[in-house]
Structure formats: structure tokens, C-alpha cells
Amino acid sequence: MVALATTASSSYLSPYYYNKVCPNALPTIKRIVEAAVQKERRMGASLLRMHFHDCFVNGCDGSILLDDTATIDGEKNAGPNNNSMRGFEVVDKIKYEVDKACGKPVVSCADILAVAARDSVVALGGPAWKVQLGRRDSTTASRTDANNDIPSPFMDLPALIKTFDKQGMDTGDLVALSGGHAIGFAQCRLFKSRIYNDDNIDPNFARARQATCPRNGGDTNLAPLDPTAAVFDTAYFKNLVKRKGLLHSDQALYNGGTTDELVNTYSLNAGAFSADFAKSMIKMGNIKPLTGRKGQIRVNCRKVN
């Protein structure tokens, strides 16, 4: 039944959803994402992360973009997003330009996040995939659900598997999507306990990270999630095999558990990783979309119409 439920909701989505109503929509998104990533490579990782954090909280519905109001306790200030989620101004720019290109608001903010994530990965040398489209935007958000449902960098493998399972995603999806850490940076506060306390870590790697992440202070200092943080490649998995995962949750994928074999495969086979990453991104984009008459097409991604 679960599988049927997923396909039933995603059957409304189609890669060709905007072909007739606004053929300029996707090229417009691509142009702005490419410019943003060219200006700052890290923005690609930020836009990918935003889509992920949106989808894991009550589906891919653009709820992460809503500002707090008297009636909305938004997700921007939830633990996993507060002072770390970035790229909102790029989404605003995309929305403005897309609505201009289409002549009216026909492209949802949720779809913008899904397309921007794909275009970001491609701009940084990663695989392309056909983004399913036709999601509508939520009229509410949930800080509580964001705190409960977004995977934490401190999780062990069983907790990570459980978090993904709750979204209808399997262990293969967990490993493939964790490969999104091929790009981007993390704040010292998120890996401090790992580099000072974990024993499944290469000592030289730990020392190198400690240089910019002291025991006390420096919480917002950045370190790359893998050595080539501006290129979408398999260095992330190669690092895990060498016990050089930055986050506790990264190294948990290669620590004598059920996911070791897949990490090993991806570290040696870029083609396998690219194909699986694309498949898992499409699957994640299909988590509980609002379609038909549910939700709305927001005029401003930050607030309900």
C-alpha cells in the first residue's frame, strides 16, 4: 500500500508540467542558478540542502521558505536550519524572474527548489536528471517537524536509517543522498565532538580540522565536507573509506555496518554513484507533494497568499 500511495501522489507530477504554460520557466531558473553558483560556488550546496530540508518536513512543499508570522512557527528557525540555511535571496530572485518570464505566478516555490537543486548539482559537475514538476506550495510550516524529521549530523546509522524510512526512503537512498556532501561546508559546532572525541577518525585528519575548530569557540568556522567542496565528485566516499568523514553522521555510513559495501562501491565507481544519486533525488522530490487543488502557487515564496 505504501508504494501505491507514493506513486499515486507523484503521478500528478511530470517533467513537462510547464512546457505549455511557461516554456521559459526552466531556462530562467537555470540561468539564475548558474550565475549564483558562478558568483559563489558554495551556493550550489546551499540550494541542494534547502530542497532536501524542505522535502523531509511534510513533503516537498516550499514550507521551508515561509517566514514566521503570528500563525506560522516557521522552519527557518528550527535547529537544523537556524543560522545555517542560506540561499533564500537566490530563491527570491528566481521567483521574481520566473514570474516575469511567465507573465504571472504559475511556477510554485516548491518546484523552484527542486529545479534549483538539480541545476546546482549540474553547475558543479554532477549528474543531470529530469525533475518531476507540478508541486504546489504549502500554506503552513512546522518548526517542530523540522526539528524532529531532518537528519542530524550527530546521528548513528540506525537513527539515520529510521529518519529516511519515515520518508519512504531506503538505505540506498540514504547513502546516495549523503553523497550530496560532495559539495559544501559545515560549521565547526557540527563536527567539534567528532574531531575531539570519535575514535573512528584518521588522526592526521582530526588534527588538521582541529586547527580551525578549537575545543572552545570558533563554532561558526567552516570546513569543507570533502576535499573538493566546489566539485560534485566521489571524493566524499573515498574519504569515508579513509576514516576522514567530517560529520559523525558521514562516517557512520562506513563504520562496520550494512552501508559499508555501497560506500566502497561509490568510492570506486563514479558512474554508479551519479546514477543512484539522480534516482534518489527524483524519489525524494516525490515525497508527499501537494497537487491538484491542494495548496497554492505563492506570489511571494516567503509568505502565504
Tab-separated table of C-alpha atoms in Angstrom:
chain	number	residue	atom	x	y	z
A	1	MET	CA	0.000	0.000	0.000
A	2	VAL	CA	2.803	2.420	0.871
A	3	ALA	CA	4.321	2.113	-2.597
A	4	LEU	CA	0.920	2.764	-4.147
A	5	ALA	CA	0.455	5.861	-2.017
A	6	THR	CA	3.771	7.283	-3.213
A	7	THR	CA	3.059	6.663	-6.884
A	8	ALA	CA	-0.484	7.951	-6.606
A	9	SER	CA	0.660	11.348	-5.359
A	10	SER	CA	3.637	11.580	-7.700
A	11	SER	CA	1.553	10.600	-10.743
A	12	TYR	CA	0.369	14.214	-10.885
A	13	LEU	CA	3.981	15.324	-11.311
A	14	SER	CA	5.571	15.442	-14.744
A	15	PRO	CA	8.866	16.784	-16.116
A	16	TYR	CA	6.822	18.521	-18.824
A	17	TYR	CA	4.404	20.298	-16.487
A	18	TYR	CA	5.464	23.813	-17.574
A	19	ASN	CA	6.127	23.078	-21.256
A	20	LYS	CA	2.872	24.641	-22.440
A	21	VAL	CA	2.027	27.116	-19.668
A	22	CYS	CA	5.529	28.599	-19.461
A	23	PRO	CA	8.263	27.156	-21.685
A	24	ASN	CA	10.712	29.794	-20.384
A	25	ALA	CA	10.400	28.674	-16.753
A	26	LEU	CA	13.192	26.085	-16.602
A	27	PRO	CA	15.747	28.027	-18.696
A	28	THR	CA	15.139	31.060	-16.458
A	29	ILE	CA	15.777	29.062	-13.274
A	30	LYS	CA	18.912	27.541	-14.798
A	31	ARG	CA	20.307	30.928	-15.805
A	32	ILE	CA	19.936	32.393	-12.312
A	33	VAL	CA	21.258	29.302	-10.522
A	34	GLU	CA	24.317	29.180	-12.796
A	35	ALA	CA	25.028	32.872	-12.165
A	36	ALA	CA	24.631	32.424	-8.390
A	37	VAL	CA	26.911	29.370	-8.325
A	38	GLN	CA	29.482	31.099	-10.510
A	39	LYS	CA	29.494	34.034	-8.102
A	40	GLU	CA	29.824	31.741	-5.074
A	41	ARG	CA	30.413	28.003	-5.574
A	42	ARG	CA	29.118	27.230	-2.086
A	43	MET	CA	25.651	28.462	-3.092
A	44	GLY	CA	25.155	25.246	-5.097
A	45	ALA	CA	25.421	23.176	-1.931
A	46	SER	CA	23.126	25.588	-0.083
A	47	LEU	CA	20.366	25.285	-2.699
A	48	LEU	CA	20.665	21.476	-2.768
A	49	ARG	CA	20.407	21.374	1.026
A	50	MET	CA	17.362	23.654	1.014
A	51	HIS	CA	15.392	21.266	-1.216
A	52	PHE	CA	16.401	18.319	0.994
A	53	HIS	CA	15.365	20.097	4.206
A	54	ASP	CA	12.103	21.145	2.544
A	55	CYS	CA	11.180	17.625	1.419
A	56	PHE	CA	11.903	15.961	4.776
A	57	VAL	CA	9.382	18.200	6.565
A	58	ASN	CA	5.847	17.282	5.447
A	59	GLY	CA	6.895	16.787	1.839
A	60	CYS	CA	8.383	18.986	-0.902
A	61	ASP	CA	6.006	21.899	-0.446
A	62	GLY	CA	8.147	25.028	-0.107
A	63	SER	CA	7.330	25.245	3.617
A	64	ILE	CA	10.992	25.958	4.452
A	65	LEU	CA	10.693	29.321	2.674
A	66	LEU	CA	7.890	30.725	4.857
A	67	ASP	CA	8.824	33.473	7.310
A	68	ASP	CA	7.433	33.386	10.845
A	69	THR	CA	4.070	35.081	11.396
A	70	ALA	CA	1.576	35.205	14.258
A	71	THR	CA	0.114	31.924	12.983
A	72	ILE	CA	3.169	30.269	11.374
A	73	ASP	CA	6.004	28.907	13.506
A	74	GLY	CA	8.366	28.613	10.571
A	75	GLU	CA	11.114	26.139	9.768
A	76	LYS	CA	13.856	28.712	9.154
A	77	ASN	CA	14.485	28.975	12.903
A	78	ALA	CA	14.416	25.236	13.605
A	79	GLY	CA	17.676	23.778	14.917
A	80	PRO	CA	18.820	22.222	11.611
A	81	ASN	CA	18.216	25.480	9.684
A	82	ASN	CA	18.827	28.336	12.113
A	83	ASN	CA	21.911	30.395	11.192
A	84	SER	CA	22.931	27.807	8.601
A	85	MET	CA	20.263	27.654	5.899
A	86	ARG	CA	21.176	30.086	3.153
A	87	GLY	CA	20.186	30.978	-0.403
A	88	PHE	CA	16.766	32.489	0.336
A	89	GLU	CA	17.632	35.635	-1.629
A	90	VAL	CA	18.558	33.499	-4.669
A	91	VAL	CA	15.139	31.816	-4.470
A	92	ASP	CA	13.504	35.266	-4.280
A	93	LYS	CA	15.380	36.320	-7.412
A	94	ILE	CA	14.410	33.137	-9.262
A	95	LYS	CA	10.764	33.620	-8.304
A	96	TYR	CA	10.774	37.241	-9.478
A	97	GLU	CA	12.430	36.418	-12.823
A	98	VAL	CA	10.320	33.303	-13.464
A	99	ASP	CA	7.055	35.116	-12.790
A	100	LYS	CA	8.229	37.872	-15.140
A	101	ALA	CA	9.118	35.323	-17.844
A	102	CYS	CA	5.776	33.534	-17.432
A	103	GLY	CA	3.709	36.709	-17.202
A	104	LYS	CA	2.115	35.553	-13.943
A	105	PRO	CA	2.798	33.284	-10.956
A	106	VAL	CA	2.474	29.783	-12.428
A	107	VAL	CA	5.659	28.175	-11.075
A	108	SER	CA	5.481	27.106	-7.434
A	109	CYS	CA	8.210	27.846	-4.922
A	110	ALA	CA	8.397	24.103	-4.190
A	111	ASP	CA	9.175	23.397	-7.864
A	112	ILE	CA	11.748	26.198	-7.899
A	113	LEU	CA	13.592	24.450	-5.040
A	114	ALA	CA	13.514	21.098	-6.860
A	115	VAL	CA	14.837	22.551	-10.129
A	116	ALA	CA	17.423	24.782	-8.414
A	117	ALA	CA	18.805	21.732	-6.577
A	118	ARG	CA	19.281	19.861	-9.866
A	119	ASP	CA	20.753	22.880	-11.659
A	120	SER	CA	23.169	23.451	-8.753
A	121	VAL	CA	24.463	19.883	-8.914
A	122	VAL	CA	24.911	20.133	-12.693
A	123	ALA	CA	26.681	23.514	-12.377
A	124	LEU	CA	29.221	21.878	-10.046
A	125	GLY	CA	29.916	18.966	-12.389
A	126	GLY	CA	27.362	16.461	-11.095
A	127	PRO	CA	24.719	14.386	-12.892
A	128	ALA	CA	21.570	15.754	-14.524
A	129	TRP	CA	18.089	14.286	-14.113
A	130	LYS	CA	14.565	15.121	-15.224
A	131	VAL	CA	12.885	16.961	-12.363
A	132	GLN	CA	9.262	15.961	-11.839
A	133	LEU	CA	7.148	19.132	-11.686
A	134	GLY	CA	3.688	20.294	-10.667
A	135	ARG	CA	4.085	20.600	-6.897
A	136	ARG	CA	2.071	23.301	-5.174
A	137	ASP	CA	3.055	25.392	-2.169
A	138	SER	CA	2.002	24.792	1.419
A	139	THR	CA	0.050	27.356	3.410
A	140	THR	CA	1.766	26.375	6.636
A	141	ALA	CA	5.110	25.284	8.091
A	142	SER	CA	6.257	23.408	11.186
A	143	ARG	CA	9.306	24.198	13.275
A	144	THR	CA	8.556	21.146	15.445
A	145	ASP	CA	8.533	18.769	12.477
A	146	ALA	CA	11.739	20.335	11.140
A	147	ASN	CA	13.411	19.690	14.498
A	148	ASN	CA	12.142	16.097	14.561
A	149	ASP	CA	12.408	14.946	10.952
A	150	ILE	CA	15.594	16.419	9.459
A	151	PRO	CA	18.563	14.063	9.954
A	152	SER	CA	21.127	15.317	12.457
A	153	PRO	CA	24.915	15.347	11.910
A	154	PHE	CA	25.271	13.596	15.285
A	155	MET	CA	23.224	10.524	14.319
A	156	ASP	CA	24.478	6.944	14.150
A	157	LEU	CA	23.491	4.632	11.301
A	158	PRO	CA	20.302	3.146	12.865
A	159	ALA	CA	18.919	6.643	13.583
A	160	LEU	CA	19.753	7.805	10.041
A	161	ILE	CA	18.051	4.750	8.527
A	162	LYS	CA	14.974	5.376	10.693
A	163	THR	CA	14.802	9.060	9.674
A	164	PHE	CA	14.934	8.127	5.988
A	165	ASP	CA	12.492	5.247	6.416
A	166	LYS	CA	9.934	7.672	7.868
A	167	GLN	CA	10.005	9.469	4.488
A	168	GLY	CA	9.688	6.249	2.482
A	169	MET	CA	13.386	6.359	1.602
A	170	ASP	CA	15.598	3.282	1.941
A	171	THR	CA	19.213	2.682	2.978
A	172	GLY	CA	20.415	3.021	-0.611
A	173	ASP	CA	18.796	6.457	-0.788
A	174	LEU	CA	20.486	7.391	2.491
A	175	VAL	CA	23.959	6.580	1.156
A	176	ALA	CA	23.385	8.124	-2.273
A	177	LEU	CA	21.879	11.355	-0.934
A	178	SER	CA	24.577	11.666	1.739
A	179	GLY	CA	26.855	11.936	-1.286
A	180	GLY	CA	25.386	15.424	-1.630
A	181	HIS	CA	28.114	16.215	0.909
A	182	ALA	CA	30.455	16.027	-2.089
A	183	ILE	CA	29.856	19.780	-2.115
A	184	GLY	CA	29.645	22.425	0.561
A	185	PHE	CA	30.865	23.200	4.051
A	186	ALA	CA	29.869	22.550	7.655
A	187	GLN	CA	30.207	24.704	10.755
A	188	CYS	CA	32.684	23.696	13.450
A	189	ARG	CA	29.897	23.278	16.045
A	190	LEU	CA	28.565	20.361	13.974
A	191	PHE	CA	31.794	18.338	13.875
A	192	LYS	CA	33.626	19.503	17.012
A	193	SER	CA	32.633	16.475	19.100
A	194	ARG	CA	33.740	14.177	16.258
A	195	ILE	CA	37.246	15.588	15.821
A	196	TYR	CA	37.933	15.603	19.573
A	197	ASN	CA	36.036	12.503	20.759
A	198	ASP	CA	35.419	9.947	17.992
A	199	ASP	CA	37.879	7.081	17.577
A	200	ASN	CA	36.840	6.082	14.030
A	201	ILE	CA	38.743	9.043	12.608
A	202	ASP	CA	42.106	9.398	10.886
A	203	PRO	CA	44.331	11.163	13.480
A	204	ASN	CA	46.018	13.445	10.928
A	205	PHE	CA	42.635	14.462	9.543
A	206	ALA	CA	41.368	15.184	13.072
A	207	ARG	CA	44.430	17.343	13.800
A	208	ALA	CA	44.027	19.278	10.549
A	209	ARG	CA	40.387	20.051	11.359
A	210	GLN	CA	41.229	20.985	14.963
A	211	ALA	CA	43.451	23.778	13.616
A	212	THR	CA	40.362	25.747	12.568
A	213	CYS	CA	37.914	24.276	15.092
A	214	PRO	CA	39.183	24.767	18.658
A	215	ARG	CA	37.669	22.991	21.671
A	216	ASN	CA	36.279	26.311	22.865
A	217	GLY	CA	34.826	28.893	20.481
A	218	GLY	CA	35.070	29.067	16.702
A	219	ASP	CA	31.646	27.444	16.407
A	220	THR	CA	30.783	29.026	13.059
A	221	ASN	CA	34.190	28.405	11.454
A	222	LEU	CA	33.733	26.457	8.226
A	223	ALA	CA	35.389	23.289	6.964
A	224	PRO	CA	34.781	21.564	3.615
A	225	LEU	CA	32.605	18.428	3.753
A	226	ASP	CA	35.098	16.806	1.394
A	227	PRO	CA	38.463	17.932	-0.072
A	228	THR	CA	36.866	19.165	-3.313
A	229	ALA	CA	33.947	21.129	-1.850
A	230	ALA	CA	33.256	23.027	-5.092
A	231	VAL	CA	33.148	19.937	-7.333
A	232	PHE	CA	30.452	17.261	-7.318
A	233	ASP	CA	32.554	14.067	-7.330
A	234	THR	CA	33.212	10.877	-5.324
A	235	ALA	CA	35.919	12.270	-3.020
A	236	TYR	CA	33.328	12.209	-0.215
A	237	PHE	CA	33.130	8.396	-0.368
A	238	LYS	CA	36.881	7.964	-0.843
A	239	ASN	CA	37.308	9.975	2.344
A	240	LEU	CA	34.859	7.816	4.305
A	241	VAL	CA	36.887	4.714	3.416
A	242	LYS	CA	39.955	6.501	4.855
A	243	ARG	CA	38.023	7.449	8.032
A	244	LYS	CA	38.077	11.105	7.011
A	245	GLY	CA	34.342	11.839	7.149
A	246	LEU	CA	33.789	15.324	8.573
A	247	LEU	CA	30.478	14.727	10.339
A	248	HIS	CA	29.736	11.879	12.743
A	249	SER	CA	26.752	11.016	10.506
A	250	ASP	CA	29.047	10.865	7.454
A	251	GLN	CA	31.467	8.368	8.996
A	252	ALA	CA	28.514	6.366	10.366
A	253	LEU	CA	27.945	5.218	6.768
A	254	TYR	CA	31.346	3.488	6.780
A	255	ASN	CA	31.868	2.086	10.230
A	256	GLY	CA	31.437	-1.687	10.003
A	257	GLY	CA	27.713	-1.529	9.236
A	258	THR	CA	25.338	-2.509	6.434
A	259	THR	CA	26.205	0.516	4.285
A	260	ASP	CA	29.976	-0.105	4.060
A	261	GLU	CA	29.690	-2.049	0.822
A	262	LEU	CA	27.773	0.678	-1.007
A	263	VAL	CA	30.172	3.390	0.213
A	264	ASN	CA	33.019	1.264	-1.123
A	265	THR	CA	31.265	0.854	-4.476
A	266	TYR	CA	30.664	4.593	-4.847
A	267	SER	CA	34.261	5.384	-3.882
A	268	LEU	CA	35.419	3.307	-6.865
A	269	ASN	CA	32.585	3.862	-9.340
A	270	ALA	CA	31.555	7.452	-10.101
A	271	GLY	CA	29.022	6.289	-12.695
A	272	ALA	CA	27.165	4.133	-10.175
A	273	PHE	CA	27.041	6.994	-7.680
A	274	SER	CA	25.822	9.531	-10.265
A	275	ALA	CA	23.044	7.227	-11.481
A	276	ASP	CA	21.880	6.366	-7.957
A	277	PHE	CA	22.088	9.966	-6.753
A	278	ALA	CA	19.867	11.109	-9.630
A	279	LYS	CA	17.356	8.311	-8.918
A	280	SER	CA	17.239	9.113	-5.202
A	281	MET	CA	16.815	12.844	-5.877
A	282	ILE	CA	13.774	12.111	-8.056
A	283	LYS	CA	12.394	9.822	-5.342
A	284	MET	CA	12.977	12.455	-2.648
A	285	GLY	CA	11.305	15.086	-4.837
A	286	ASN	CA	8.215	12.846	-4.844
A	287	ILE	CA	7.727	12.944	-1.074
A	288	LYS	CA	4.125	13.994	-0.390
A	289	PRO	CA	3.768	16.765	-2.996
A	290	LEU	CA	0.691	18.972	-2.894
A	291	THR	CA	-1.032	18.628	-6.265
A	292	GLY	CA	-4.330	19.405	-7.956
A	293	ARG	CA	-6.264	21.869	-5.826
A	294	LYS	CA	-4.221	21.349	-2.672
A	295	GLY	CA	-2.029	24.223	-1.521
A	296	GLN	CA	-1.429	27.263	-3.721
A	297	ILE	CA	1.075	28.927	-6.040
A	298	ARG	CA	2.642	31.544	-3.792
A	299	VAL	CA	3.174	35.023	-5.211
A	300	ASN	CA	5.961	35.611	-2.684
A	301	CYS	CA	7.831	32.484	-1.561
A	302	ARG	CA	8.251	33.912	1.945
A	303	LYS	CA	4.548	34.246	2.710
A	304	VAL	CA	1.163	32.673	2.137
A	305	ASN	CA	-1.027	34.462	-0.434
